[in-house]
PDB file of C-alpha atoms in Angstrom:
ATOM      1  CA  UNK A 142      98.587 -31.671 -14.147  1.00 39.00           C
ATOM      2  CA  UNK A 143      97.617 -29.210 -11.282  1.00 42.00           C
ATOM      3  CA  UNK A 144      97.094 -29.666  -7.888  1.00 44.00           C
ATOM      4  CA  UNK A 145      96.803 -27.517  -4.709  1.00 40.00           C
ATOM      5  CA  UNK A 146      99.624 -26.381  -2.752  1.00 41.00           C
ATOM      6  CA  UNK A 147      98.607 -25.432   1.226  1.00 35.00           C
ATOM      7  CA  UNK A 148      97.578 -21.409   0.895  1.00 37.00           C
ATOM      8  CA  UNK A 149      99.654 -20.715  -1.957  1.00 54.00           C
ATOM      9  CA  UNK A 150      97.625 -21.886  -4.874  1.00 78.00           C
ATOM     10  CA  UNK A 151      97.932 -24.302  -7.399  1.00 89.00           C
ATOM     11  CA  UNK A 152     100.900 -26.185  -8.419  1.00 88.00           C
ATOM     12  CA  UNK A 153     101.260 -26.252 -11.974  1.00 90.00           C
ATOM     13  CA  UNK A 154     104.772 -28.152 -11.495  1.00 88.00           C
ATOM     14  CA  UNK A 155     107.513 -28.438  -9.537  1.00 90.00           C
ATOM     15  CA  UNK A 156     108.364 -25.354 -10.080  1.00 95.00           C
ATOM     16  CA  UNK A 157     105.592 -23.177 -10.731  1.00 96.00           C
ATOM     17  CA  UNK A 158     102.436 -22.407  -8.375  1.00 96.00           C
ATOM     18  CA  UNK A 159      99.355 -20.862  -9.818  1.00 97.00           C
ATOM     19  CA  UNK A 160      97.947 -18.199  -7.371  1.00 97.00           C
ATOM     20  CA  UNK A 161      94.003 -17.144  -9.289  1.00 97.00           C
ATOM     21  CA  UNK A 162      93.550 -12.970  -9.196  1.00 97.00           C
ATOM     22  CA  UNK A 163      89.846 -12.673  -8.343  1.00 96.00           C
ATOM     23  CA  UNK A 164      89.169 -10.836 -11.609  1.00 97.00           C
ATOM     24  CA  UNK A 165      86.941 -13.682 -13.590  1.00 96.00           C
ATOM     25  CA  UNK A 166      85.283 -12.434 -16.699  1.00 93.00           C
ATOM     26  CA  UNK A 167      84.538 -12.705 -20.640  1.00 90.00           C
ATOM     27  CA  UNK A 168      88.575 -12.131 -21.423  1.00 90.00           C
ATOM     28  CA  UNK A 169      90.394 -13.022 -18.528  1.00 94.00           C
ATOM     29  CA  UNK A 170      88.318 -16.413 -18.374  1.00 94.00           C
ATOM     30  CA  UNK A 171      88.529 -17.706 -14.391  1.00 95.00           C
ATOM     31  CA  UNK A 172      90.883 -14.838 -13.851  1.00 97.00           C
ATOM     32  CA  UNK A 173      94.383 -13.896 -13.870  1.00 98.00           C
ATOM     33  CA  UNK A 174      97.064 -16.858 -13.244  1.00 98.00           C
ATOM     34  CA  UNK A 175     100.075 -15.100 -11.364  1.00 98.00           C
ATOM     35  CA  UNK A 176     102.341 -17.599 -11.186  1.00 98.00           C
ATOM     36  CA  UNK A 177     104.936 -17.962  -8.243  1.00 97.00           C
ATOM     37  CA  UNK A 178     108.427 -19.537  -9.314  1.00 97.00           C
ATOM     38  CA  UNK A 179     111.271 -21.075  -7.345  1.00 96.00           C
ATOM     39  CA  UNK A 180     113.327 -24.295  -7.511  1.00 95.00           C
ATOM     40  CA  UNK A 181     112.383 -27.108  -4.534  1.00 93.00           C
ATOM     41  CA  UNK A 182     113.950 -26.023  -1.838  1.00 93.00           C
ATOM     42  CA  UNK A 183     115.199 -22.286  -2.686  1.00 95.00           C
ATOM     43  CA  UNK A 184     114.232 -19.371  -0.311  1.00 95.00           C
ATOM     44  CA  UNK A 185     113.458 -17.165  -2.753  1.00 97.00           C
ATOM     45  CA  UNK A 186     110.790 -16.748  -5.684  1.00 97.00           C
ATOM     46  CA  UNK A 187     110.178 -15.273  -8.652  1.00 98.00           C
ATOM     47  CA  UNK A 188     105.973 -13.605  -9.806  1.00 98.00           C
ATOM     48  CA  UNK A 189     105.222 -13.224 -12.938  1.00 98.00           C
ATOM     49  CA  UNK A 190     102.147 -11.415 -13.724  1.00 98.00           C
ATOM     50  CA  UNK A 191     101.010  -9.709 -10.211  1.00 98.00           C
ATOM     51  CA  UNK A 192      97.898  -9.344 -12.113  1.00 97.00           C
ATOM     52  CA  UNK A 193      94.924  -6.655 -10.666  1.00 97.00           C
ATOM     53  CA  UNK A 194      95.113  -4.049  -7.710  1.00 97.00           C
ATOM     54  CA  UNK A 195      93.517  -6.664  -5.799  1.00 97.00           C
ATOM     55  CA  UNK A 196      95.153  -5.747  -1.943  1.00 97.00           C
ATOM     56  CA  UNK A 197      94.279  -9.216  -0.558  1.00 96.00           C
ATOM     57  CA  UNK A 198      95.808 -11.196  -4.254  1.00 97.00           C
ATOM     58  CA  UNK A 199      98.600  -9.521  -3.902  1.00 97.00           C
ATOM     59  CA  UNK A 200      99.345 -10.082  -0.123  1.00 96.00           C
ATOM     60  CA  UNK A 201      98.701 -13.750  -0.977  1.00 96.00           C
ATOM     61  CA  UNK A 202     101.192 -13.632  -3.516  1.00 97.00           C
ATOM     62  CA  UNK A 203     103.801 -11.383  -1.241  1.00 96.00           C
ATOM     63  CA  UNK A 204     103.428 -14.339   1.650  1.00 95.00           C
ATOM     64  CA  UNK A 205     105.085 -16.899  -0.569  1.00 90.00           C
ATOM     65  CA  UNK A 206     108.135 -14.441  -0.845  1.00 81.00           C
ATOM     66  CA  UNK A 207     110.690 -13.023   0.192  1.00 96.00           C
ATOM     67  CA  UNK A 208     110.342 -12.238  -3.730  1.00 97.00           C
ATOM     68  CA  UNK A 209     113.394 -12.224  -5.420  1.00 97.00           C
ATOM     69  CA  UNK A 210     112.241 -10.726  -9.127  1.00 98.00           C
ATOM     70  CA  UNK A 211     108.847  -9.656 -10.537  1.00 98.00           C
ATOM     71  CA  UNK A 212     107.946 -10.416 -14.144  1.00 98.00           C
ATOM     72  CA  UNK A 213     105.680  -8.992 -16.580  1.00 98.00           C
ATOM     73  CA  UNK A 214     104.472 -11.015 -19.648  1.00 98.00           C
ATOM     74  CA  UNK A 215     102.613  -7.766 -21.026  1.00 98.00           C
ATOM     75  CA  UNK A 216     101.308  -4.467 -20.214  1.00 97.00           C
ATOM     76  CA  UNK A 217      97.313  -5.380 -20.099  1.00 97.00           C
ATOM     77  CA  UNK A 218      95.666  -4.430 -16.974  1.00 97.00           C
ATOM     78  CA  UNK A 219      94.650  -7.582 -15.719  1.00 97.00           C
ATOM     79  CA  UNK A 220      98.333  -8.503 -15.881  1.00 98.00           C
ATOM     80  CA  UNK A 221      99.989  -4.668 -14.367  1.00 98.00           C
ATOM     81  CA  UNK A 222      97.492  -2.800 -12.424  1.00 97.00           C
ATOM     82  CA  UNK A 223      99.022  -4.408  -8.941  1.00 97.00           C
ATOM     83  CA  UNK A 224     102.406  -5.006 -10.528  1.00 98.00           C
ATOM     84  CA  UNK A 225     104.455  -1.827  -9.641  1.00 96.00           C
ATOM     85  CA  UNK A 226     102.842  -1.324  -6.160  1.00 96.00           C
ATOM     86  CA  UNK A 227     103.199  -5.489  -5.310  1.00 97.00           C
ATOM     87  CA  UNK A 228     106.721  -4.559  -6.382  1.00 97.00           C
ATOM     88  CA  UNK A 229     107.204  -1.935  -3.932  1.00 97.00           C
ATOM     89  CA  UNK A 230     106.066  -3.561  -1.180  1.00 96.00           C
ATOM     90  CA  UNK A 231     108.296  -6.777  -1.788  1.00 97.00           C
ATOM     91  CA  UNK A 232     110.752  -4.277  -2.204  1.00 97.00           C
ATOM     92  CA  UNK A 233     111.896  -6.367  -5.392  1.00 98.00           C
ATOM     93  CA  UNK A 234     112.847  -5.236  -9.455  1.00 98.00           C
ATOM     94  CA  UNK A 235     110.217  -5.615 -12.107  1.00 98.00           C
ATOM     95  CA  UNK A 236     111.141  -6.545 -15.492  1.00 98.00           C
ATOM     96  CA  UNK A 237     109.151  -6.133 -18.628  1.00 98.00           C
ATOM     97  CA  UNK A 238     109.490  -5.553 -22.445  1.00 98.00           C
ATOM     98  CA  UNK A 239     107.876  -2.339 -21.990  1.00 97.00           C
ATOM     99  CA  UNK A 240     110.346   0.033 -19.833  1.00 97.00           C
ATOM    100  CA  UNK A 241     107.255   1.493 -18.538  1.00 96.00           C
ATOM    101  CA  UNK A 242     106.567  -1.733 -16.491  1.00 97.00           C
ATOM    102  CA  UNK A 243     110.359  -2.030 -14.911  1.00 98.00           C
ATOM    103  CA  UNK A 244     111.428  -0.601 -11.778  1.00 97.00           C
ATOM    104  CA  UNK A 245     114.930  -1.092 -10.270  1.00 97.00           C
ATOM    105  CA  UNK A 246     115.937  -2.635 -13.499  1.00 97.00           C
ATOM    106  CA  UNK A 247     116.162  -2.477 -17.397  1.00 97.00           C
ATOM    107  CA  UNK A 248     113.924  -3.910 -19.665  1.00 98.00           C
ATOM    108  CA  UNK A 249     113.951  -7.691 -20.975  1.00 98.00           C
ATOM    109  CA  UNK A 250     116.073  -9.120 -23.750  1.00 98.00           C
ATOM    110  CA  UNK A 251     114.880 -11.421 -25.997  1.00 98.00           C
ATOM    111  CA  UNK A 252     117.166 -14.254 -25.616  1.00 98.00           C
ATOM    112  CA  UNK A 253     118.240 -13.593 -22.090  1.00 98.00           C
ATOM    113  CA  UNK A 254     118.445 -16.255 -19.541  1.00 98.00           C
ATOM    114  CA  UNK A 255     117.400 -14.696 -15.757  1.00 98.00           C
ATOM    115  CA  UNK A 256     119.009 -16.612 -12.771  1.00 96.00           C
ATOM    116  CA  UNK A 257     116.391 -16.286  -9.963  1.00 96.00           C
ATOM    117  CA  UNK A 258     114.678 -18.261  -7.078  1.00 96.00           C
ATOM    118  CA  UNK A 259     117.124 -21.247  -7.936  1.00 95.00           C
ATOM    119  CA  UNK A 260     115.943 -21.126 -11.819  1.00 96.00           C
ATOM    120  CA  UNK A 261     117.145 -20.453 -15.579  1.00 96.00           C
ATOM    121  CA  UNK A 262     114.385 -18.533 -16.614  1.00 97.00           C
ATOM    122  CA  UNK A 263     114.663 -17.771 -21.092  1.00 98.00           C
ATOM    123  CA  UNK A 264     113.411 -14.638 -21.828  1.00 98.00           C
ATOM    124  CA  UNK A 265     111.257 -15.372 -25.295  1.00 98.00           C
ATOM    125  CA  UNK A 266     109.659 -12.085 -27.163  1.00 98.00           C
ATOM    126  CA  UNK A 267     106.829 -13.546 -28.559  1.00 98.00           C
ATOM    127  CA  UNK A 268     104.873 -10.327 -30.291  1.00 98.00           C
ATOM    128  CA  UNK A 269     101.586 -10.416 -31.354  1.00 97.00           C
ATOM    129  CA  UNK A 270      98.389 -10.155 -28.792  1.00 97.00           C
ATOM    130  CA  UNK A 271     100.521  -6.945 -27.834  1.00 97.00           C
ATOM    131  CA  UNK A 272     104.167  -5.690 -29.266  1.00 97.00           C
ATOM    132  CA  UNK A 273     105.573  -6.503 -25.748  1.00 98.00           C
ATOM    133  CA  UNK A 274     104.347  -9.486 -24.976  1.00 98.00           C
ATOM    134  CA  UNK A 275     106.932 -12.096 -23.547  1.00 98.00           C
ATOM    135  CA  UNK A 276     107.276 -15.566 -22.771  1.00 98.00           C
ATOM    136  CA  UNK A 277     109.474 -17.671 -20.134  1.00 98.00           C
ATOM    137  CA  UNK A 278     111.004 -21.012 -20.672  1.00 98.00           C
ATOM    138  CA  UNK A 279     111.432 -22.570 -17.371  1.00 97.00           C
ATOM    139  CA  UNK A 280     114.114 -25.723 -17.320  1.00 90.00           C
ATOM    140  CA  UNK A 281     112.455 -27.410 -14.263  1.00 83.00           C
ATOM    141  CA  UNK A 282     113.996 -30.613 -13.072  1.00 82.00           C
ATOM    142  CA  UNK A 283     111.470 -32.493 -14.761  1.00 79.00           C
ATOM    143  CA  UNK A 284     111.685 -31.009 -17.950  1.00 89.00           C
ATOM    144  CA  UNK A 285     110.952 -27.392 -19.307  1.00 95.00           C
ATOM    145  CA  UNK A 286     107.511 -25.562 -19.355  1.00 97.00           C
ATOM    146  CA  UNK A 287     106.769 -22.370 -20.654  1.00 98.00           C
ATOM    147  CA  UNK A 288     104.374 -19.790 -19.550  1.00 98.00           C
ATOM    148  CA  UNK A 289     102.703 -18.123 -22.433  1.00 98.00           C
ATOM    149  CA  UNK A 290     100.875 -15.183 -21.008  1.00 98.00           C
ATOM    150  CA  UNK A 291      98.432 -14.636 -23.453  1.00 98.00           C
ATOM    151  CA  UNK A 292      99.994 -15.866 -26.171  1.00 98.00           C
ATOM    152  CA  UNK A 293      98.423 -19.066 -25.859  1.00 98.00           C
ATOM    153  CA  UNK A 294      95.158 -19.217 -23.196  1.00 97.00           C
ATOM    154  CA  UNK A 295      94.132 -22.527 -21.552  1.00 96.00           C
ATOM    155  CA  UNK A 296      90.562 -21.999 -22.669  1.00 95.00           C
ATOM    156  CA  UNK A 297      89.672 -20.690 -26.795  1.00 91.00           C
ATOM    157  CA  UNK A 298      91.965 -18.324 -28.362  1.00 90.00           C
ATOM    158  CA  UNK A 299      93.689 -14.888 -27.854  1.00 93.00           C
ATOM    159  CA  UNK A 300      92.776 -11.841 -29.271  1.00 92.00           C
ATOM    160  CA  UNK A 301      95.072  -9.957 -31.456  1.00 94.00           C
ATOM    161  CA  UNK A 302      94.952  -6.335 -29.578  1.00 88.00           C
ATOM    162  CA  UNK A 303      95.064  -4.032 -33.197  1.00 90.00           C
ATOM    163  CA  UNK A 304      97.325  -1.700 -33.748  1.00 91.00           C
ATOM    164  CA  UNK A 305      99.391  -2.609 -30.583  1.00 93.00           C
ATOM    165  CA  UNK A 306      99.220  -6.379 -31.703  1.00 94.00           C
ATOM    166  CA  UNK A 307      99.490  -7.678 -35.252  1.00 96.00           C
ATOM    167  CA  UNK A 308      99.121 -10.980 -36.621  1.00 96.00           C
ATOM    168  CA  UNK A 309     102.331 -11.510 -38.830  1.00 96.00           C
ATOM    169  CA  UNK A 310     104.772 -11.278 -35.322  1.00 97.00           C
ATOM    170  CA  UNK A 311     101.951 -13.564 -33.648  1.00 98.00           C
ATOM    171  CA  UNK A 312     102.159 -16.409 -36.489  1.00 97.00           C
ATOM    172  CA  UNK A 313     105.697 -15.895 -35.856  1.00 98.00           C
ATOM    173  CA  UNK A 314     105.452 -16.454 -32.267  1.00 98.00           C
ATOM    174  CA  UNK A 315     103.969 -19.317 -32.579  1.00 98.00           C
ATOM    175  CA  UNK A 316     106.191 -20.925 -34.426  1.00 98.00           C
ATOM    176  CA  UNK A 317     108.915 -20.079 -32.700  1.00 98.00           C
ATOM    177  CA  UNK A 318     107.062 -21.747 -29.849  1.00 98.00           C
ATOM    178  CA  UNK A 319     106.087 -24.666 -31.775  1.00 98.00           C
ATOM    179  CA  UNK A 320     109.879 -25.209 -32.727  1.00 98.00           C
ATOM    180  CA  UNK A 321     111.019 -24.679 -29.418  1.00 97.00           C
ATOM    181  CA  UNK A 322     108.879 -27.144 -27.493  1.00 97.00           C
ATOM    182  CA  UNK A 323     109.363 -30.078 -30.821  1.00 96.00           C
ATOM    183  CA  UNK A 324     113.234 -29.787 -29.874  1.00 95.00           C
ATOM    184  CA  UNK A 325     112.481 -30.943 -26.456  1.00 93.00           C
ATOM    185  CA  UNK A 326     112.450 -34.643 -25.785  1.00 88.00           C
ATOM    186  CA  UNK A 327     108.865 -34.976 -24.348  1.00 93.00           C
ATOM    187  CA  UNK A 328     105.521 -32.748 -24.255  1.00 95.00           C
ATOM    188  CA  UNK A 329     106.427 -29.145 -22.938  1.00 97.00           C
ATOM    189  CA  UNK A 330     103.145 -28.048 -21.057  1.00 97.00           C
ATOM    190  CA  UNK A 331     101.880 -24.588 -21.359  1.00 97.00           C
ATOM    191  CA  UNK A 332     101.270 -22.330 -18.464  1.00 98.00           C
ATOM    192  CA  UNK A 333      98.914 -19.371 -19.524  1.00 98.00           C
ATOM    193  CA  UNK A 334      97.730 -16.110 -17.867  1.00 98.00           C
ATOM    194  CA  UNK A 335      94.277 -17.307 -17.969  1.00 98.00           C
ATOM    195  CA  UNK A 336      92.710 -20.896 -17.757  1.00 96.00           C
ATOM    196  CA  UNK A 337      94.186 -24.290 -17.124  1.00 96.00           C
ATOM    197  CA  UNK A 338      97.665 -25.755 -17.781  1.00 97.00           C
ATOM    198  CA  UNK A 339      97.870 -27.310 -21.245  1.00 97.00           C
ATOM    199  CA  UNK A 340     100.274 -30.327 -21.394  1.00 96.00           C
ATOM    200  CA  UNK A 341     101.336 -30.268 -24.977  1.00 98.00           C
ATOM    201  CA  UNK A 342     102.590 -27.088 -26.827  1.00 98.00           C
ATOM    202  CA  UNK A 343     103.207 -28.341 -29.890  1.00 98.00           C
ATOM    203  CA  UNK A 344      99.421 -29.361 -29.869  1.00 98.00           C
ATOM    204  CA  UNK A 345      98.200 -26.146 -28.823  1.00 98.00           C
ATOM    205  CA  UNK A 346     100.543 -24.161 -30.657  1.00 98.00           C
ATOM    206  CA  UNK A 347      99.236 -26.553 -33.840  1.00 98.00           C
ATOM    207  CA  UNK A 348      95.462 -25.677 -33.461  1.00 97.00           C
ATOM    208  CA  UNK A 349      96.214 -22.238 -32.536  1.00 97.00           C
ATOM    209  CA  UNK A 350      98.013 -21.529 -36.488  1.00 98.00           C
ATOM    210  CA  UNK A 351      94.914 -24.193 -37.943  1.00 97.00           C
ATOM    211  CA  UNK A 352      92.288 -22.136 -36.191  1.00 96.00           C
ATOM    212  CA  UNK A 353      94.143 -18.426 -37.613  1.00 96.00           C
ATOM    213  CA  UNK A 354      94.425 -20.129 -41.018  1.00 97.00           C
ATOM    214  CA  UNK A 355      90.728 -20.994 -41.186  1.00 96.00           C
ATOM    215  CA  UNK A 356      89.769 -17.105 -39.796  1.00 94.00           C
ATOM    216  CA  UNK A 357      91.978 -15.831 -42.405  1.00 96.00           C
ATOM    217  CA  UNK A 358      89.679 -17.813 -45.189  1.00 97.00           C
ATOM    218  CA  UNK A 359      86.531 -16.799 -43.666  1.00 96.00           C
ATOM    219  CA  UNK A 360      87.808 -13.206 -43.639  1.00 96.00           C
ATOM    220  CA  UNK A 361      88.685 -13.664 -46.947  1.00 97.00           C
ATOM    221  CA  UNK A 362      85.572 -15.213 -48.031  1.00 97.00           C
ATOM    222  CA  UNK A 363      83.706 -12.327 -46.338  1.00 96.00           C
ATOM    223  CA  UNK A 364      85.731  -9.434 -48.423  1.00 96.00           C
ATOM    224  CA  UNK A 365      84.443 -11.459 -51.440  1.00 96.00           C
ATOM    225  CA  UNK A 366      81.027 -10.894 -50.701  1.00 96.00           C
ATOM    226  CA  UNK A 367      80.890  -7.231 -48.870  1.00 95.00           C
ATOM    227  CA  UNK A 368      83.689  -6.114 -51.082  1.00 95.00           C
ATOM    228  CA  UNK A 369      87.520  -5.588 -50.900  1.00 94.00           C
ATOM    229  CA  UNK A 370      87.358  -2.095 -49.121  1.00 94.00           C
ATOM    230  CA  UNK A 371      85.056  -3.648 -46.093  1.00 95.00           C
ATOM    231  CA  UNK A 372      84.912  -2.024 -42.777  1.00 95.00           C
ATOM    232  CA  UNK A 373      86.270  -4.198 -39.952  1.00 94.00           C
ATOM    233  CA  UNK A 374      82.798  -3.906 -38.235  1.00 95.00           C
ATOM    234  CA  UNK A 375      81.128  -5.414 -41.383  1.00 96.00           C
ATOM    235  CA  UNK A 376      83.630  -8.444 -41.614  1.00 96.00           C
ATOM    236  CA  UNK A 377      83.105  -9.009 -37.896  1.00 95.00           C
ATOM    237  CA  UNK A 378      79.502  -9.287 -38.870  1.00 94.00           C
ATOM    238  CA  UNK A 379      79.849 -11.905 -41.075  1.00 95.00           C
ATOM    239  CA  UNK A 380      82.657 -13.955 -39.240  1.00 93.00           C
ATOM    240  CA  UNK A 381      82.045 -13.690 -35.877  1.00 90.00           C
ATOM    241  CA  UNK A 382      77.898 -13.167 -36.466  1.00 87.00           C
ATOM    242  CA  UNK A 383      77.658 -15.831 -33.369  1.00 83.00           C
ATOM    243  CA  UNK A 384      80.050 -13.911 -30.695  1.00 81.00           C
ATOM    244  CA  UNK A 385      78.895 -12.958 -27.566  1.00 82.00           C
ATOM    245  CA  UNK A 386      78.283  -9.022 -27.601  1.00 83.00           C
ATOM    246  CA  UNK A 387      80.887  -8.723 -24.474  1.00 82.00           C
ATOM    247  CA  UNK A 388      83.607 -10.031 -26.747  1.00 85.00           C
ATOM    248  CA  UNK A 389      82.507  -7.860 -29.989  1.00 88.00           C
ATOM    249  CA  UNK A 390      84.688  -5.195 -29.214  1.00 88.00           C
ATOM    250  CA  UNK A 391      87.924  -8.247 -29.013  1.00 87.00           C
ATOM    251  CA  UNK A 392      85.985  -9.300 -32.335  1.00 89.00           C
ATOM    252  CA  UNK A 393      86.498  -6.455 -34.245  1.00 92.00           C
ATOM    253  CA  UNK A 394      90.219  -5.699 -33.184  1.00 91.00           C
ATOM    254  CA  UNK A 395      91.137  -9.067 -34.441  1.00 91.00           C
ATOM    255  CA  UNK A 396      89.307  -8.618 -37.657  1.00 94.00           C
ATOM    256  CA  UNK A 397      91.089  -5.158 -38.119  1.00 94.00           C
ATOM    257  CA  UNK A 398      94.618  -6.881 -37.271  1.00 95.00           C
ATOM    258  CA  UNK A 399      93.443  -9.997 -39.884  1.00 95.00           C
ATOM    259  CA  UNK A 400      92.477  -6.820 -42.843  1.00 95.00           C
ATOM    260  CA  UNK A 401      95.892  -5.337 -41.865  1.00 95.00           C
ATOM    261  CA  UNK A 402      97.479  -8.727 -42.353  1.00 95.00           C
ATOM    262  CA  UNK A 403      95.628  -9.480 -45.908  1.00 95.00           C
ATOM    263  CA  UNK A 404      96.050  -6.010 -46.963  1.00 91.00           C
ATOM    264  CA  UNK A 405      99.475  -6.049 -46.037  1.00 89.00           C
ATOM    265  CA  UNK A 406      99.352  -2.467 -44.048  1.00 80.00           C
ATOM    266  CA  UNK A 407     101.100  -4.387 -40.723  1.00 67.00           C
ATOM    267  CA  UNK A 408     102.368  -7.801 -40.140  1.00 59.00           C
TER     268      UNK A 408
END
């Protein structure tokens, strides 16, 4: 699906180049994919996701300019902590759902469609892992792709980041994902923020609701036993007994978003 492309990275399609953020680790998986955008042939391009204050990432992503328009898919650091000062020195406008991640322009709309770098880019808000996360559609020549940010990763599953996050909106996002790629006439690949191009959204958008419904029963199944009133660090205990302990603290805040879910306190 992927293959290299000279010093900018990796191609993830015609349109889309993968340049890896040094930044590997238990939740960012091989690190940060900032993508660089442009149709064949256009001067310009579009980066989503500058991704860390990395000086040397970010002049790697700057030399495949000029840079036409930065994009954020949410505010995480892995994803922003470069983003404003890569888009000062590209001396481009940053977009975001969060108006505290745009400079030299408003925020995103859901719905929009961005003209950029030779591209018709659709603006999807697809809450859940945060309130502000956002997906792009991307009509390539060969068909459409989407990148997910961490909606959907290319390795396991996302977290839901409680309170920001919530799981009703992500269920919902998913969906609306699902739908979206079934109207197209072949596979829609995935491009996420972390890990490898997936070439089938429906499939992974499939697995991810059948993997949420079966955490929902085993968090149900655990309130049965401890009690309705559980603590979130009791559930995570019993459901995610075999997790790592660098991912226990991503444990528990998706157990408190599943309780908030079942209890119906959010989403």
């Amino acid at each position: 699906m992927s293959e290299r492309n000279g010093t900018e990275g990796v191609r993830a399609s015609d349109e889309a180049t993968i340049v890896l953020a040094p930044n590997p680790g238990p939740m960012t998986l091989d690190g940060t994919n900032s993508y660089v955008l442009r149709a064949p042939g256009s001067p310009s391009a579009v980066v989503v996701d500058p991704g860390p204050d990395d000086p040397a990432h970010l002049a790697r992503l700057a030399a495949a300019g000029p840079v036409e328009l930065v994009l954020i898919t949410h505010h995480h650091a892995d994803h922003v902590a470069g983003a404003l000062g890569f888009a000062e020195l590209v001396g481009a406008p940053m977009r975001a759902f969060d108006p505290a991640y745009c400079a030299g322009a408003g925020p995103l709309v859901d719905g929009e469609t961005i003209l950029a770098a030779g591209l018709a880019l659709e603006v999807l808000h697809t809450p859940g892992h945060t309130a502000d996360s956002a997906c792009f559609l991307v009509r390539g020549e060969a068909g459409p792709a989407v990148l997910t940010g961490d909606t959907i990763l290319g390795r396991g599953t996302t977290i839901i980041a409680d309170p920001d996050g919530a799981l009703g909106p992500y269920l919902d996002s998913l969906e609306r994902l699902r739908s979206l790629a079934r109207a197209a006439d072949a596979p829609v690949p995935a491009l996420p923020a972390h890990g490898p191009v997936l070439p089938d959204l429906v499939a992974i958008c499939d697995a991810y609701l059948a993997h949420r419904a079966e955490r929902l029963d085993q968090v149900r199944a655990a309130l049965a036993a401890l009690g309705a009133d559980a603590s979130a660090e009791a559930v995570t205990d019993v459901v995610y007994r075999d997790t790592d302990a660098s991912v226990r603290q991503a444990a528990e805040a998706s157990v408190r978003a599943q309780l908030a879910y079942l209890r119906g306190e959010r989403g």
